[in-house]
């Protein structure tokens, strides 16, 4: 029997919701604002007001370092989580990128793998799906369809982009097709073998299995369908009692089938005021505070400062200037050449020794 773990009252109707892959943060879209909560204690860390109309979708990168937001104002914004957490409560941090190439509301977002170096896909009612690079903010691909696009997702290897249309069709776009074109038109009559047909109403959500063989789709026709990507055949149809708004494939947790498995720490109530502005004497503000790392209250670098330093080191190769890269490369080349020279000397000594043993005249 299903039991309600916690009922959390939000500041308004929630139009989109997502959790960071590391499980530390929750994002919610309420009207045109983005609310960011910390899961461990329920603190409201930030309220971001950079969209002009209601939010429609939110998603994190796989390393939880960035998140994307899309809204009815036709904008998709890329946010650096570190900058958002470091900003003063009275300030609204600037997004890292503002993507304004869509002409109608954004309907869906999807992030690939690679953290800040990943690619992201956006879908819109303007009948296009676009592929972007998060690090540079550049538009990599724009595909025009003959219907509005309501859902978009990428397979794990990012060979294909799947787009769900308002008419119930699901389109498969090859990202490695030749010749490479930034602007492409998907012509259904020519690419009939790349369309999944079966839904009778708009497709609201898409998800690809980790092995890239299965596609899950949900629709307003009150069904969820499981497709074989290779043959485009529908393997299974699950009926529901209303329009399906969200469905996705996820790896089952280890204790999912354990009847005695229960959460060890209950989810706290989420605060409705930004952390640091409400009174500390307010009842019910106690919670479990999660500290990452071994540092306590002693002076020194905070966790966020250490995380930023770590990220800068991890991705410094992308930010380094060309001269620095060349110097580093020359050092590596010289070290490798020295190692090859030593190996050649050892190989020659072994060859000479073997030759002397083999050619030594018998007594």
mmCIF file of C-alpha atoms in Angstrom:
data_model
loop_
_atom_site.group_PDB
_atom_site.id
_atom_site.type_symbol
_atom_site.label_atom_id
_atom_site.label_comp_id
_atom_site.label_asym_id
_atom_site.label_seq_id
_atom_site.Cartn_x
_atom_site.Cartn_y
_atom_site.Cartn_z
ATOM 1 C CA UNK A 1 0.000 0.000 0.000
ATOM 2 C CA UNK A 2 1.380 3.360 -1.025
ATOM 3 C CA UNK A 3 2.096 5.734 1.842
ATOM 4 C CA UNK A 4 2.665 9.486 1.637
ATOM 5 C CA UNK A 5 6.125 10.187 3.042
ATOM 6 C CA UNK A 6 5.878 13.967 3.219
ATOM 7 C CA UNK A 7 3.540 16.640 1.945
ATOM 8 C CA UNK A 8 5.421 19.811 1.069
ATOM 9 C CA UNK A 9 3.509 23.046 0.420
ATOM 10 C CA UNK A 10 5.212 25.173 -2.247
ATOM 11 C CA UNK A 11 4.835 28.939 -2.785
ATOM 12 C CA UNK A 12 2.581 28.312 -5.811
ATOM 13 C CA UNK A 13 1.614 25.779 -8.472
ATOM 14 C CA UNK A 14 4.730 23.859 -9.556
ATOM 15 C CA UNK A 15 5.014 23.649 -13.341
ATOM 16 C CA UNK A 16 8.298 21.660 -13.456
ATOM 17 C CA UNK A 17 10.487 19.864 -10.955
ATOM 18 C CA UNK A 18 13.880 18.145 -10.973
ATOM 19 C CA UNK A 19 16.503 16.853 -8.532
ATOM 20 C CA UNK A 20 20.264 16.991 -8.967
ATOM 21 C CA UNK A 21 21.896 13.642 -9.827
ATOM 22 C CA UNK A 22 23.986 13.814 -6.632
ATOM 23 C CA UNK A 23 20.769 14.076 -4.591
ATOM 24 C CA UNK A 24 21.714 17.301 -2.802
ATOM 25 C CA UNK A 25 19.415 19.852 -4.439
ATOM 26 C CA UNK A 26 15.876 20.191 -5.787
ATOM 27 C CA UNK A 27 14.742 22.721 -8.403
ATOM 28 C CA UNK A 28 11.139 23.765 -8.952
ATOM 29 C CA UNK A 29 9.526 26.156 -11.392
ATOM 30 C CA UNK A 30 6.789 28.277 -9.788
ATOM 31 C CA UNK A 31 5.303 30.793 -12.245
ATOM 32 C CA UNK A 32 8.319 32.595 -13.776
ATOM 33 C CA UNK A 33 10.635 31.888 -10.799
ATOM 34 C CA UNK A 34 13.126 29.077 -10.138
ATOM 35 C CA UNK A 35 13.292 27.843 -6.527
ATOM 36 C CA UNK A 36 16.406 26.003 -5.331
ATOM 37 C CA UNK A 37 16.213 23.900 -2.135
ATOM 38 C CA UNK A 38 18.810 21.870 -0.252
ATOM 39 C CA UNK A 39 17.418 18.386 0.320
ATOM 40 C CA UNK A 40 19.202 17.584 3.606
ATOM 41 C CA UNK A 41 17.671 20.425 5.628
ATOM 42 C CA UNK A 42 14.922 21.910 3.445
ATOM 43 C CA UNK A 43 16.597 25.330 3.223
ATOM 44 C CA UNK A 44 15.521 27.532 0.327
ATOM 45 C CA UNK A 45 18.880 28.625 -1.077
ATOM 46 C CA UNK A 46 17.842 30.886 -3.954
ATOM 47 C CA UNK A 47 14.936 32.284 -5.958
ATOM 48 C CA UNK A 48 15.929 33.089 -9.535
ATOM 49 C CA UNK A 49 13.806 35.544 -11.517
ATOM 50 C CA UNK A 50 15.312 35.853 -14.976
ATOM 51 C CA UNK A 51 12.457 34.456 -17.055
ATOM 52 C CA UNK A 52 9.569 36.654 -18.181
ATOM 53 C CA UNK A 53 6.889 33.978 -18.381
ATOM 54 C CA UNK A 54 6.063 30.675 -16.683
ATOM 55 C CA UNK A 55 8.714 27.951 -16.460
ATOM 56 C CA UNK A 56 8.073 24.812 -18.520
ATOM 57 C CA UNK A 57 11.145 22.598 -17.921
ATOM 58 C CA UNK A 58 14.265 22.205 -15.780
ATOM 59 C CA UNK A 59 17.192 19.772 -15.924
ATOM 60 C CA UNK A 60 20.651 19.273 -14.384
ATOM 61 C CA UNK A 61 23.879 18.229 -16.056
ATOM 62 C CA UNK A 62 25.018 14.739 -15.081
ATOM 63 C CA UNK A 63 27.649 16.077 -12.633
ATOM 64 C CA UNK A 64 25.186 18.510 -10.963
ATOM 65 C CA UNK A 65 27.472 21.481 -11.710
ATOM 66 C CA UNK A 66 25.024 23.275 -14.037
ATOM 67 C CA UNK A 67 21.303 23.334 -14.658
ATOM 68 C CA UNK A 68 19.113 24.522 -17.526
ATOM 69 C CA UNK A 69 15.734 26.221 -17.482
ATOM 70 C CA UNK A 70 13.197 26.745 -20.259
ATOM 71 C CA UNK A 71 10.048 28.856 -20.249
ATOM 72 C CA UNK A 72 7.176 30.213 -22.288
ATOM 73 C CA UNK A 73 9.220 33.361 -22.983
ATOM 74 C CA UNK A 74 11.115 31.342 -25.662
ATOM 75 C CA UNK A 75 14.353 31.494 -23.636
ATOM 76 C CA UNK A 76 16.546 28.654 -22.393
ATOM 77 C CA UNK A 77 19.041 29.655 -19.699
ATOM 78 C CA UNK A 78 22.168 27.834 -18.507
ATOM 79 C CA UNK A 79 23.057 28.351 -14.827
ATOM 80 C CA UNK A 80 26.276 27.596 -12.965
ATOM 81 C CA UNK A 81 25.170 26.085 -9.644
ATOM 82 C CA UNK A 82 28.310 27.341 -7.865
ATOM 83 C CA UNK A 83 27.607 30.950 -8.890
ATOM 84 C CA UNK A 84 23.976 30.629 -7.788
ATOM 85 C CA UNK A 85 24.960 29.292 -4.351
ATOM 86 C CA UNK A 86 27.656 31.931 -3.813
ATOM 87 C CA UNK A 87 25.426 34.898 -4.702
ATOM 88 C CA UNK A 88 23.983 37.113 -1.970
ATOM 89 C CA UNK A 89 20.253 36.577 -1.265
ATOM 90 C CA UNK A 90 19.516 40.113 -2.461
ATOM 91 C CA UNK A 91 21.255 39.514 -5.807
ATOM 92 C CA UNK A 92 20.069 37.528 -8.801
ATOM 93 C CA UNK A 93 23.113 35.882 -10.411
ATOM 94 C CA UNK A 94 23.537 36.068 -14.156
ATOM 95 C CA UNK A 95 23.043 32.856 -16.142
ATOM 96 C CA UNK A 96 26.093 31.513 -17.922
ATOM 97 C CA UNK A 97 24.286 31.472 -21.278
ATOM 98 C CA UNK A 98 21.010 32.855 -22.616
ATOM 99 C CA UNK A 99 19.740 30.911 -25.635
ATOM 100 C CA UNK A 100 17.196 32.988 -27.531
ATOM 101 C CA UNK A 101 17.070 31.291 -30.947
ATOM 102 C CA UNK A 102 13.568 29.821 -30.452
ATOM 103 C CA UNK A 103 10.583 31.899 -31.558
ATOM 104 C CA UNK A 104 7.847 30.141 -29.528
ATOM 105 C CA UNK A 105 7.709 28.672 -25.984
ATOM 106 C CA UNK A 106 10.283 26.057 -24.934
ATOM 107 C CA UNK A 107 8.566 22.739 -24.209
ATOM 108 C CA UNK A 108 11.397 20.410 -23.137
ATOM 109 C CA UNK A 109 15.107 20.217 -22.285
ATOM 110 C CA UNK A 110 17.589 17.362 -22.256
ATOM 111 C CA UNK A 111 21.273 17.188 -21.183
ATOM 112 C CA UNK A 112 23.822 14.707 -22.458
ATOM 113 C CA UNK A 113 26.853 13.427 -20.564
ATOM 114 C CA UNK A 114 30.026 15.365 -19.853
ATOM 115 C CA UNK A 115 29.136 17.876 -17.142
ATOM 116 C CA UNK A 116 30.042 21.421 -18.288
ATOM 117 C CA UNK A 117 31.328 19.968 -21.565
ATOM 118 C CA UNK A 118 28.047 18.232 -22.379
ATOM 119 C CA UNK A 119 25.569 18.999 -25.133
ATOM 120 C CA UNK A 120 21.959 19.956 -24.494
ATOM 121 C CA UNK A 121 18.839 19.671 -26.642
ATOM 122 C CA UNK A 122 15.848 22.023 -26.566
ATOM 123 C CA UNK A 123 12.367 21.530 -28.059
ATOM 124 C CA UNK A 124 9.853 24.232 -28.897
ATOM 125 C CA UNK A 125 6.420 24.913 -30.310
ATOM 126 C CA UNK A 126 8.176 26.714 -33.196
ATOM 127 C CA UNK A 127 8.538 23.229 -34.784
ATOM 128 C CA UNK A 128 12.283 23.029 -34.139
ATOM 129 C CA UNK A 129 14.612 21.039 -31.905
ATOM 130 C CA UNK A 130 18.062 22.495 -31.324
ATOM 131 C CA UNK A 131 21.330 21.046 -30.062
ATOM 132 C CA UNK A 132 23.703 23.278 -28.057
ATOM 133 C CA UNK A 133 27.146 23.106 -26.494
ATOM 134 C CA UNK A 134 26.989 24.067 -22.811
ATOM 135 C CA UNK A 135 30.646 25.108 -22.456
ATOM 136 C CA UNK A 136 30.639 27.655 -25.281
ATOM 137 C CA UNK A 137 26.901 28.261 -25.617
ATOM 138 C CA UNK A 138 27.098 27.712 -29.382
ATOM 139 C CA UNK A 139 24.240 26.338 -31.463
ATOM 140 C CA UNK A 140 25.388 23.068 -33.040
ATOM 141 C CA UNK A 141 22.250 21.915 -34.862
ATOM 142 C CA UNK A 142 18.718 23.089 -35.607
ATOM 143 C CA UNK A 143 16.172 20.646 -37.051
ATOM 144 C CA UNK A 144 12.872 21.908 -38.486
ATOM 145 C CA UNK A 145 9.792 19.646 -38.410
ATOM 146 C CA UNK A 146 6.278 20.067 -39.774
ATOM 147 C CA UNK A 147 4.678 19.948 -36.279
ATOM 148 C CA UNK A 148 5.397 21.541 -32.907
ATOM 149 C CA UNK A 149 7.834 19.538 -30.767
ATOM 150 C CA UNK A 150 6.722 18.723 -27.216
ATOM 151 C CA UNK A 151 9.506 16.396 -25.986
ATOM 152 C CA UNK A 152 13.150 15.704 -26.770
ATOM 153 C CA UNK A 153 15.810 13.269 -25.546
ATOM 154 C CA UNK A 154 19.221 11.893 -26.542
ATOM 155 C CA UNK A 155 20.450 8.314 -26.450
ATOM 156 C CA UNK A 156 23.414 7.505 -24.210
ATOM 157 C CA UNK A 157 25.953 7.578 -27.044
ATOM 158 C CA UNK A 158 24.354 10.743 -28.516
ATOM 159 C CA UNK A 159 24.121 9.228 -31.988
ATOM 160 C CA UNK A 160 20.395 10.012 -32.170
ATOM 161 C CA UNK A 161 18.009 12.698 -30.962
ATOM 162 C CA UNK A 162 14.361 11.685 -30.468
ATOM 163 C CA UNK A 163 11.642 14.336 -30.790
ATOM 164 C CA UNK A 164 7.978 13.934 -29.873
ATOM 165 C CA UNK A 165 5.443 15.908 -31.936
ATOM 166 C CA UNK A 166 2.050 17.413 -31.226
ATOM 167 C CA UNK A 167 0.431 14.971 -33.672
ATOM 168 C CA UNK A 168 1.686 11.884 -31.792
ATOM 169 C CA UNK A 169 4.648 11.156 -34.069
ATOM 170 C CA UNK A 170 8.133 10.513 -32.691
ATOM 171 C CA UNK A 171 11.041 11.468 -34.957
ATOM 172 C CA UNK A 172 14.547 9.990 -34.858
ATOM 173 C CA UNK A 173 17.248 12.453 -35.936
ATOM 174 C CA UNK A 174 20.712 11.076 -36.791
ATOM 175 C CA UNK A 175 23.299 13.405 -35.250
ATOM 176 C CA UNK A 176 26.184 11.782 -37.164
ATOM 177 C CA UNK A 177 24.559 11.988 -40.609
ATOM 178 C CA UNK A 178 26.684 13.229 -43.491
ATOM 179 C CA UNK A 179 26.953 15.922 -44.760
ATOM 180 C CA UNK A 180 27.002 17.902 -41.505
ATOM 181 C CA UNK A 181 24.541 20.799 -41.622
ATOM 182 C CA UNK A 182 23.730 23.258 -38.841
ATOM 183 C CA UNK A 183 20.216 23.840 -40.195
ATOM 184 C CA UNK A 184 18.330 20.766 -41.269
ATOM 185 C CA UNK A 185 14.751 19.990 -42.294
ATOM 186 C CA UNK A 186 13.217 16.673 -41.278
ATOM 187 C CA UNK A 187 11.090 15.581 -44.236
ATOM 188 C CA UNK A 188 8.748 12.852 -43.020
ATOM 189 C CA UNK A 189 7.973 11.466 -46.470
ATOM 190 C CA UNK A 190 11.670 10.938 -47.223
ATOM 191 C CA UNK A 191 12.626 9.641 -43.764
ATOM 192 C CA UNK A 192 9.658 7.372 -43.130
ATOM 193 C CA UNK A 193 11.918 4.724 -41.587
ATOM 194 C CA UNK A 194 12.847 7.139 -38.790
ATOM 195 C CA UNK A 195 9.349 7.833 -37.443
ATOM 196 C CA UNK A 196 7.572 5.994 -34.600
ATOM 197 C CA UNK A 197 3.820 5.934 -35.269
ATOM 198 C CA UNK A 198 1.195 4.842 -32.772
ATOM 199 C CA UNK A 199 0.226 7.678 -30.438
ATOM 200 C CA UNK A 200 -3.018 9.486 -31.254
ATOM 201 C CA UNK A 201 -2.255 12.703 -29.363
ATOM 202 C CA UNK A 202 0.744 14.852 -28.475
ATOM 203 C CA UNK A 203 3.830 13.116 -27.057
ATOM 204 C CA UNK A 204 4.713 14.647 -23.689
ATOM 205 C CA UNK A 205 7.831 12.732 -22.599
ATOM 206 C CA UNK A 206 10.577 10.499 -23.993
ATOM 207 C CA UNK A 207 13.267 8.324 -22.391
ATOM 208 C CA UNK A 208 15.890 5.963 -23.849
ATOM 209 C CA UNK A 209 17.208 2.853 -22.088
ATOM 210 C CA UNK A 210 20.866 2.748 -21.085
ATOM 211 C CA UNK A 211 21.722 0.204 -23.807
ATOM 212 C CA UNK A 212 20.097 2.378 -26.475
ATOM 213 C CA UNK A 213 17.703 -0.330 -27.665
ATOM 214 C CA UNK A 214 14.388 0.803 -26.145
ATOM 215 C CA UNK A 215 12.430 4.063 -26.240
ATOM 216 C CA UNK A 216 9.714 4.949 -23.723
ATOM 217 C CA UNK A 217 7.081 7.540 -24.636
ATOM 218 C CA UNK A 218 4.114 9.067 -22.828
ATOM 219 C CA UNK A 219 1.229 10.884 -24.476
ATOM 220 C CA UNK A 220 -2.002 12.773 -23.898
ATOM 221 C CA UNK A 221 -3.775 9.794 -25.501
ATOM 222 C CA UNK A 222 -3.550 8.237 -21.982
ATOM 223 C CA UNK A 223 -0.964 5.611 -22.939
ATOM 224 C CA UNK A 224 2.707 4.888 -22.340
ATOM 225 C CA UNK A 225 4.439 2.944 -25.114
ATOM 226 C CA UNK A 226 7.677 0.989 -25.183
ATOM 227 C CA UNK A 227 9.369 0.904 -28.603
ATOM 228 C CA UNK A 228 12.163 -1.115 -30.175
ATOM 229 C CA UNK A 229 14.384 1.578 -31.677
ATOM 230 C CA UNK A 230 15.886 -0.637 -34.385
ATOM 231 C CA UNK A 231 12.593 -1.827 -35.888
ATOM 232 C CA UNK A 232 10.355 1.100 -34.747
ATOM 233 C CA UNK A 233 7.838 -1.480 -33.484
ATOM 234 C CA UNK A 234 5.732 -0.901 -30.371
ATOM 235 C CA UNK A 235 6.575 -3.697 -27.904
ATOM 236 C CA UNK A 236 4.142 -2.801 -25.150
ATOM 237 C CA UNK A 237 1.320 -0.347 -24.454
ATOM 238 C CA UNK A 238 0.348 0.668 -20.899
ATOM 239 C CA UNK A 239 -3.023 2.389 -20.500
ATOM 240 C CA UNK A 240 -3.678 5.103 -17.926
ATOM 241 C CA UNK A 241 -6.803 6.915 -16.706
ATOM 242 C CA UNK A 242 -5.707 10.327 -17.883
ATOM 243 C CA UNK A 243 -3.124 12.175 -19.993
ATOM 244 C CA UNK A 244 0.438 11.065 -19.230
ATOM 245 C CA UNK A 245 2.598 14.045 -18.297
ATOM 246 C CA UNK A 246 5.886 12.350 -17.403
ATOM 247 C CA UNK A 247 7.535 8.938 -17.709
ATOM 248 C CA UNK A 248 11.152 7.857 -17.789
ATOM 249 C CA UNK A 249 13.402 4.808 -17.599
ATOM 250 C CA UNK A 250 15.537 4.595 -14.464
ATOM 251 C CA UNK A 251 17.881 2.011 -12.982
ATOM 252 C CA UNK A 252 16.140 0.250 -10.088
ATOM 253 C CA UNK A 253 17.623 1.082 -6.649
ATOM 254 C CA UNK A 254 19.259 -1.839 -4.857
ATOM 255 C CA UNK A 255 16.582 -1.995 -2.126
ATOM 256 C CA UNK A 256 13.579 -1.443 -4.386
ATOM 257 C CA UNK A 257 12.356 -5.033 -4.067
ATOM 258 C CA UNK A 258 13.206 -5.329 -0.368
ATOM 259 C CA UNK A 259 9.885 -5.227 1.554
ATOM 260 C CA UNK A 260 11.689 -4.000 4.687
ATOM 261 C CA UNK A 261 13.531 -1.194 2.930
ATOM 262 C CA UNK A 262 12.601 2.230 4.301
ATOM 263 C CA UNK A 263 14.228 5.688 4.118
ATOM 264 C CA UNK A 264 16.605 6.123 7.048
ATOM 265 C CA UNK A 265 16.239 9.918 7.123
ATOM 266 C CA UNK A 266 12.811 11.513 6.505
ATOM 267 C CA UNK A 267 12.608 14.299 3.961
ATOM 268 C CA UNK A 268 12.350 17.674 5.761
ATOM 269 C CA UNK A 269 9.750 20.279 4.936
ATOM 270 C CA UNK A 270 11.022 22.752 2.382
ATOM 271 C CA UNK A 271 11.281 26.341 3.588
ATOM 272 C CA UNK A 272 9.295 29.090 1.897
ATOM 273 C CA UNK A 273 11.839 31.813 2.691
ATOM 274 C CA UNK A 274 15.370 32.173 1.414
ATOM 275 C CA UNK A 275 17.876 30.723 3.884
ATOM 276 C CA UNK A 276 19.370 33.457 6.074
ATOM 277 C CA UNK A 277 16.391 35.813 5.876
ATOM 278 C CA UNK A 278 13.949 33.924 8.118
ATOM 279 C CA UNK A 279 14.135 33.900 11.904
ATOM 280 C CA UNK A 280 16.238 31.153 13.465
ATOM 281 C CA UNK A 281 13.739 30.892 16.346
ATOM 282 C CA UNK A 282 10.965 29.730 14.046
ATOM 283 C CA UNK A 283 9.684 26.314 15.189
ATOM 284 C CA UNK A 284 10.283 23.381 12.904
ATOM 285 C CA UNK A 285 13.485 24.731 11.415
ATOM 286 C CA UNK A 286 15.587 21.914 12.837
ATOM 287 C CA UNK A 287 16.908 19.510 10.248
ATOM 288 C CA UNK A 288 19.787 17.287 9.339
ATOM 289 C CA UNK A 289 22.644 19.361 7.955
ATOM 290 C CA UNK A 290 24.799 17.499 5.471
ATOM 291 C CA UNK A 291 28.434 18.582 5.467
ATOM 292 C CA UNK A 292 30.591 17.430 2.591
ATOM 293 C CA UNK A 293 34.233 16.964 3.467
ATOM 294 C CA UNK A 294 36.005 16.809 6.835
ATOM 295 C CA UNK A 295 36.159 20.532 7.566
ATOM 296 C CA UNK A 296 34.165 21.921 10.498
ATOM 297 C CA UNK A 297 34.034 25.577 11.542
ATOM 298 C CA UNK A 298 37.743 26.317 11.369
ATOM 299 C CA UNK A 299 38.858 29.059 8.970
ATOM 300 C CA UNK A 300 39.900 27.959 5.519
ATOM 301 C CA UNK A 301 38.425 27.187 2.157
ATOM 302 C CA UNK A 302 34.734 26.377 2.136
ATOM 303 C CA UNK A 303 33.389 23.331 0.302
ATOM 304 C CA UNK A 304 32.139 25.516 -2.548
ATOM 305 C CA UNK A 305 35.555 27.142 -2.934
ATOM 306 C CA UNK A 306 37.211 23.716 -2.997
ATOM 307 C CA UNK A 307 34.648 22.471 -5.513
ATOM 308 C CA UNK A 308 35.241 25.478 -7.763
ATOM 309 C CA UNK A 309 39.009 24.945 -7.570
ATOM 310 C CA UNK A 310 38.550 21.275 -8.421
ATOM 311 C CA UNK A 311 36.342 22.083 -11.420
ATOM 312 C CA UNK A 312 38.793 24.715 -12.645
ATOM 313 C CA UNK A 313 41.596 22.144 -12.497
ATOM 314 C CA UNK A 314 39.503 19.450 -14.190
ATOM 315 C CA UNK A 315 38.465 21.641 -17.095
ATOM 316 C CA UNK A 316 41.454 23.998 -17.249
ATOM 317 C CA UNK A 317 42.651 22.380 -20.469
ATOM 318 C CA UNK A 318 39.656 23.880 -22.240
ATOM 319 C CA UNK A 319 40.317 27.357 -20.859
ATOM 320 C CA UNK A 320 44.109 27.473 -21.234
ATOM 321 C CA UNK A 321 45.613 29.694 -23.895
ATOM 322 C CA UNK A 322 47.337 28.178 -26.883
ATOM 323 C CA UNK A 323 50.861 29.009 -25.694
ATOM 324 C CA UNK A 324 50.354 27.199 -22.390
ATOM 325 C CA UNK A 325 48.962 24.181 -24.197
ATOM 326 C CA UNK A 326 51.964 24.065 -26.536
ATOM 327 C CA UNK A 327 54.468 24.286 -23.653
ATOM 328 C CA UNK A 328 52.683 21.504 -21.779
ATOM 329 C CA UNK A 329 52.559 19.406 -24.939
ATOM 330 C CA UNK A 330 56.281 19.915 -25.634
ATOM 331 C CA UNK A 331 57.159 18.753 -22.097
ATOM 332 C CA UNK A 332 55.034 15.651 -22.552
ATOM 333 C CA UNK A 333 56.602 14.934 -25.955
ATOM 334 C CA UNK A 334 60.144 15.273 -24.553
ATOM 335 C CA UNK A 335 59.328 12.902 -21.681
ATOM 336 C CA UNK A 336 57.861 10.358 -24.093
ATOM 337 C CA UNK A 337 60.851 10.636 -26.429
ATOM 338 C CA UNK A 338 63.205 10.000 -23.504
ATOM 339 C CA UNK A 339 61.186 6.941 -22.485
ATOM 340 C CA UNK A 340 61.207 5.601 -26.062
ATOM 341 C CA UNK A 341 64.986 6.100 -26.214
ATOM 342 C CA UNK A 342 65.462 4.099 -22.989
ATOM 343 C CA UNK A 343 63.221 1.320 -24.264
ATOM 344 C CA UNK A 344 65.157 1.161 -27.533
ATOM 345 C CA UNK A 345 68.463 0.861 -25.620
ATOM 346 C CA UNK A 346 67.048 -1.947 -23.447
ATOM 347 C CA UNK A 347 65.710 -3.712 -26.529
ATOM 348 C CA UNK A 348 69.083 -3.441 -28.306
ATOM 349 C CA UNK A 349 70.936 -4.814 -25.248
ATOM 350 C CA UNK A 350 68.542 -7.762 -25.082
ATOM 351 C CA UNK A 351 68.986 -8.402 -28.815
ATOM 352 C CA UNK A 352 72.781 -8.317 -28.566
ATOM 353 C CA UNK A 353 72.760 -10.640 -25.539
ATOM 354 C CA UNK A 354 70.429 -13.114 -27.283
ATOM 355 C CA UNK A 355 72.562 -13.003 -30.428
ATOM 356 C CA UNK A 356 75.730 -13.823 -28.480
ATOM 357 C CA UNK A 357 74.053 -16.774 -26.746
ATOM 358 C CA UNK A 358 72.635 -18.194 -29.996
ATOM 359 C CA UNK A 359 75.786 -17.746 -32.104
ATOM 360 C CA UNK A 360 78.179 -18.935 -29.402
ATOM 361 C CA UNK A 361 80.136 -21.918 -30.848
ATOM 362 C CA UNK A 362 79.576 -25.234 -29.151
ATOM 363 C CA UNK A 363 82.504 -26.633 -27.184
#
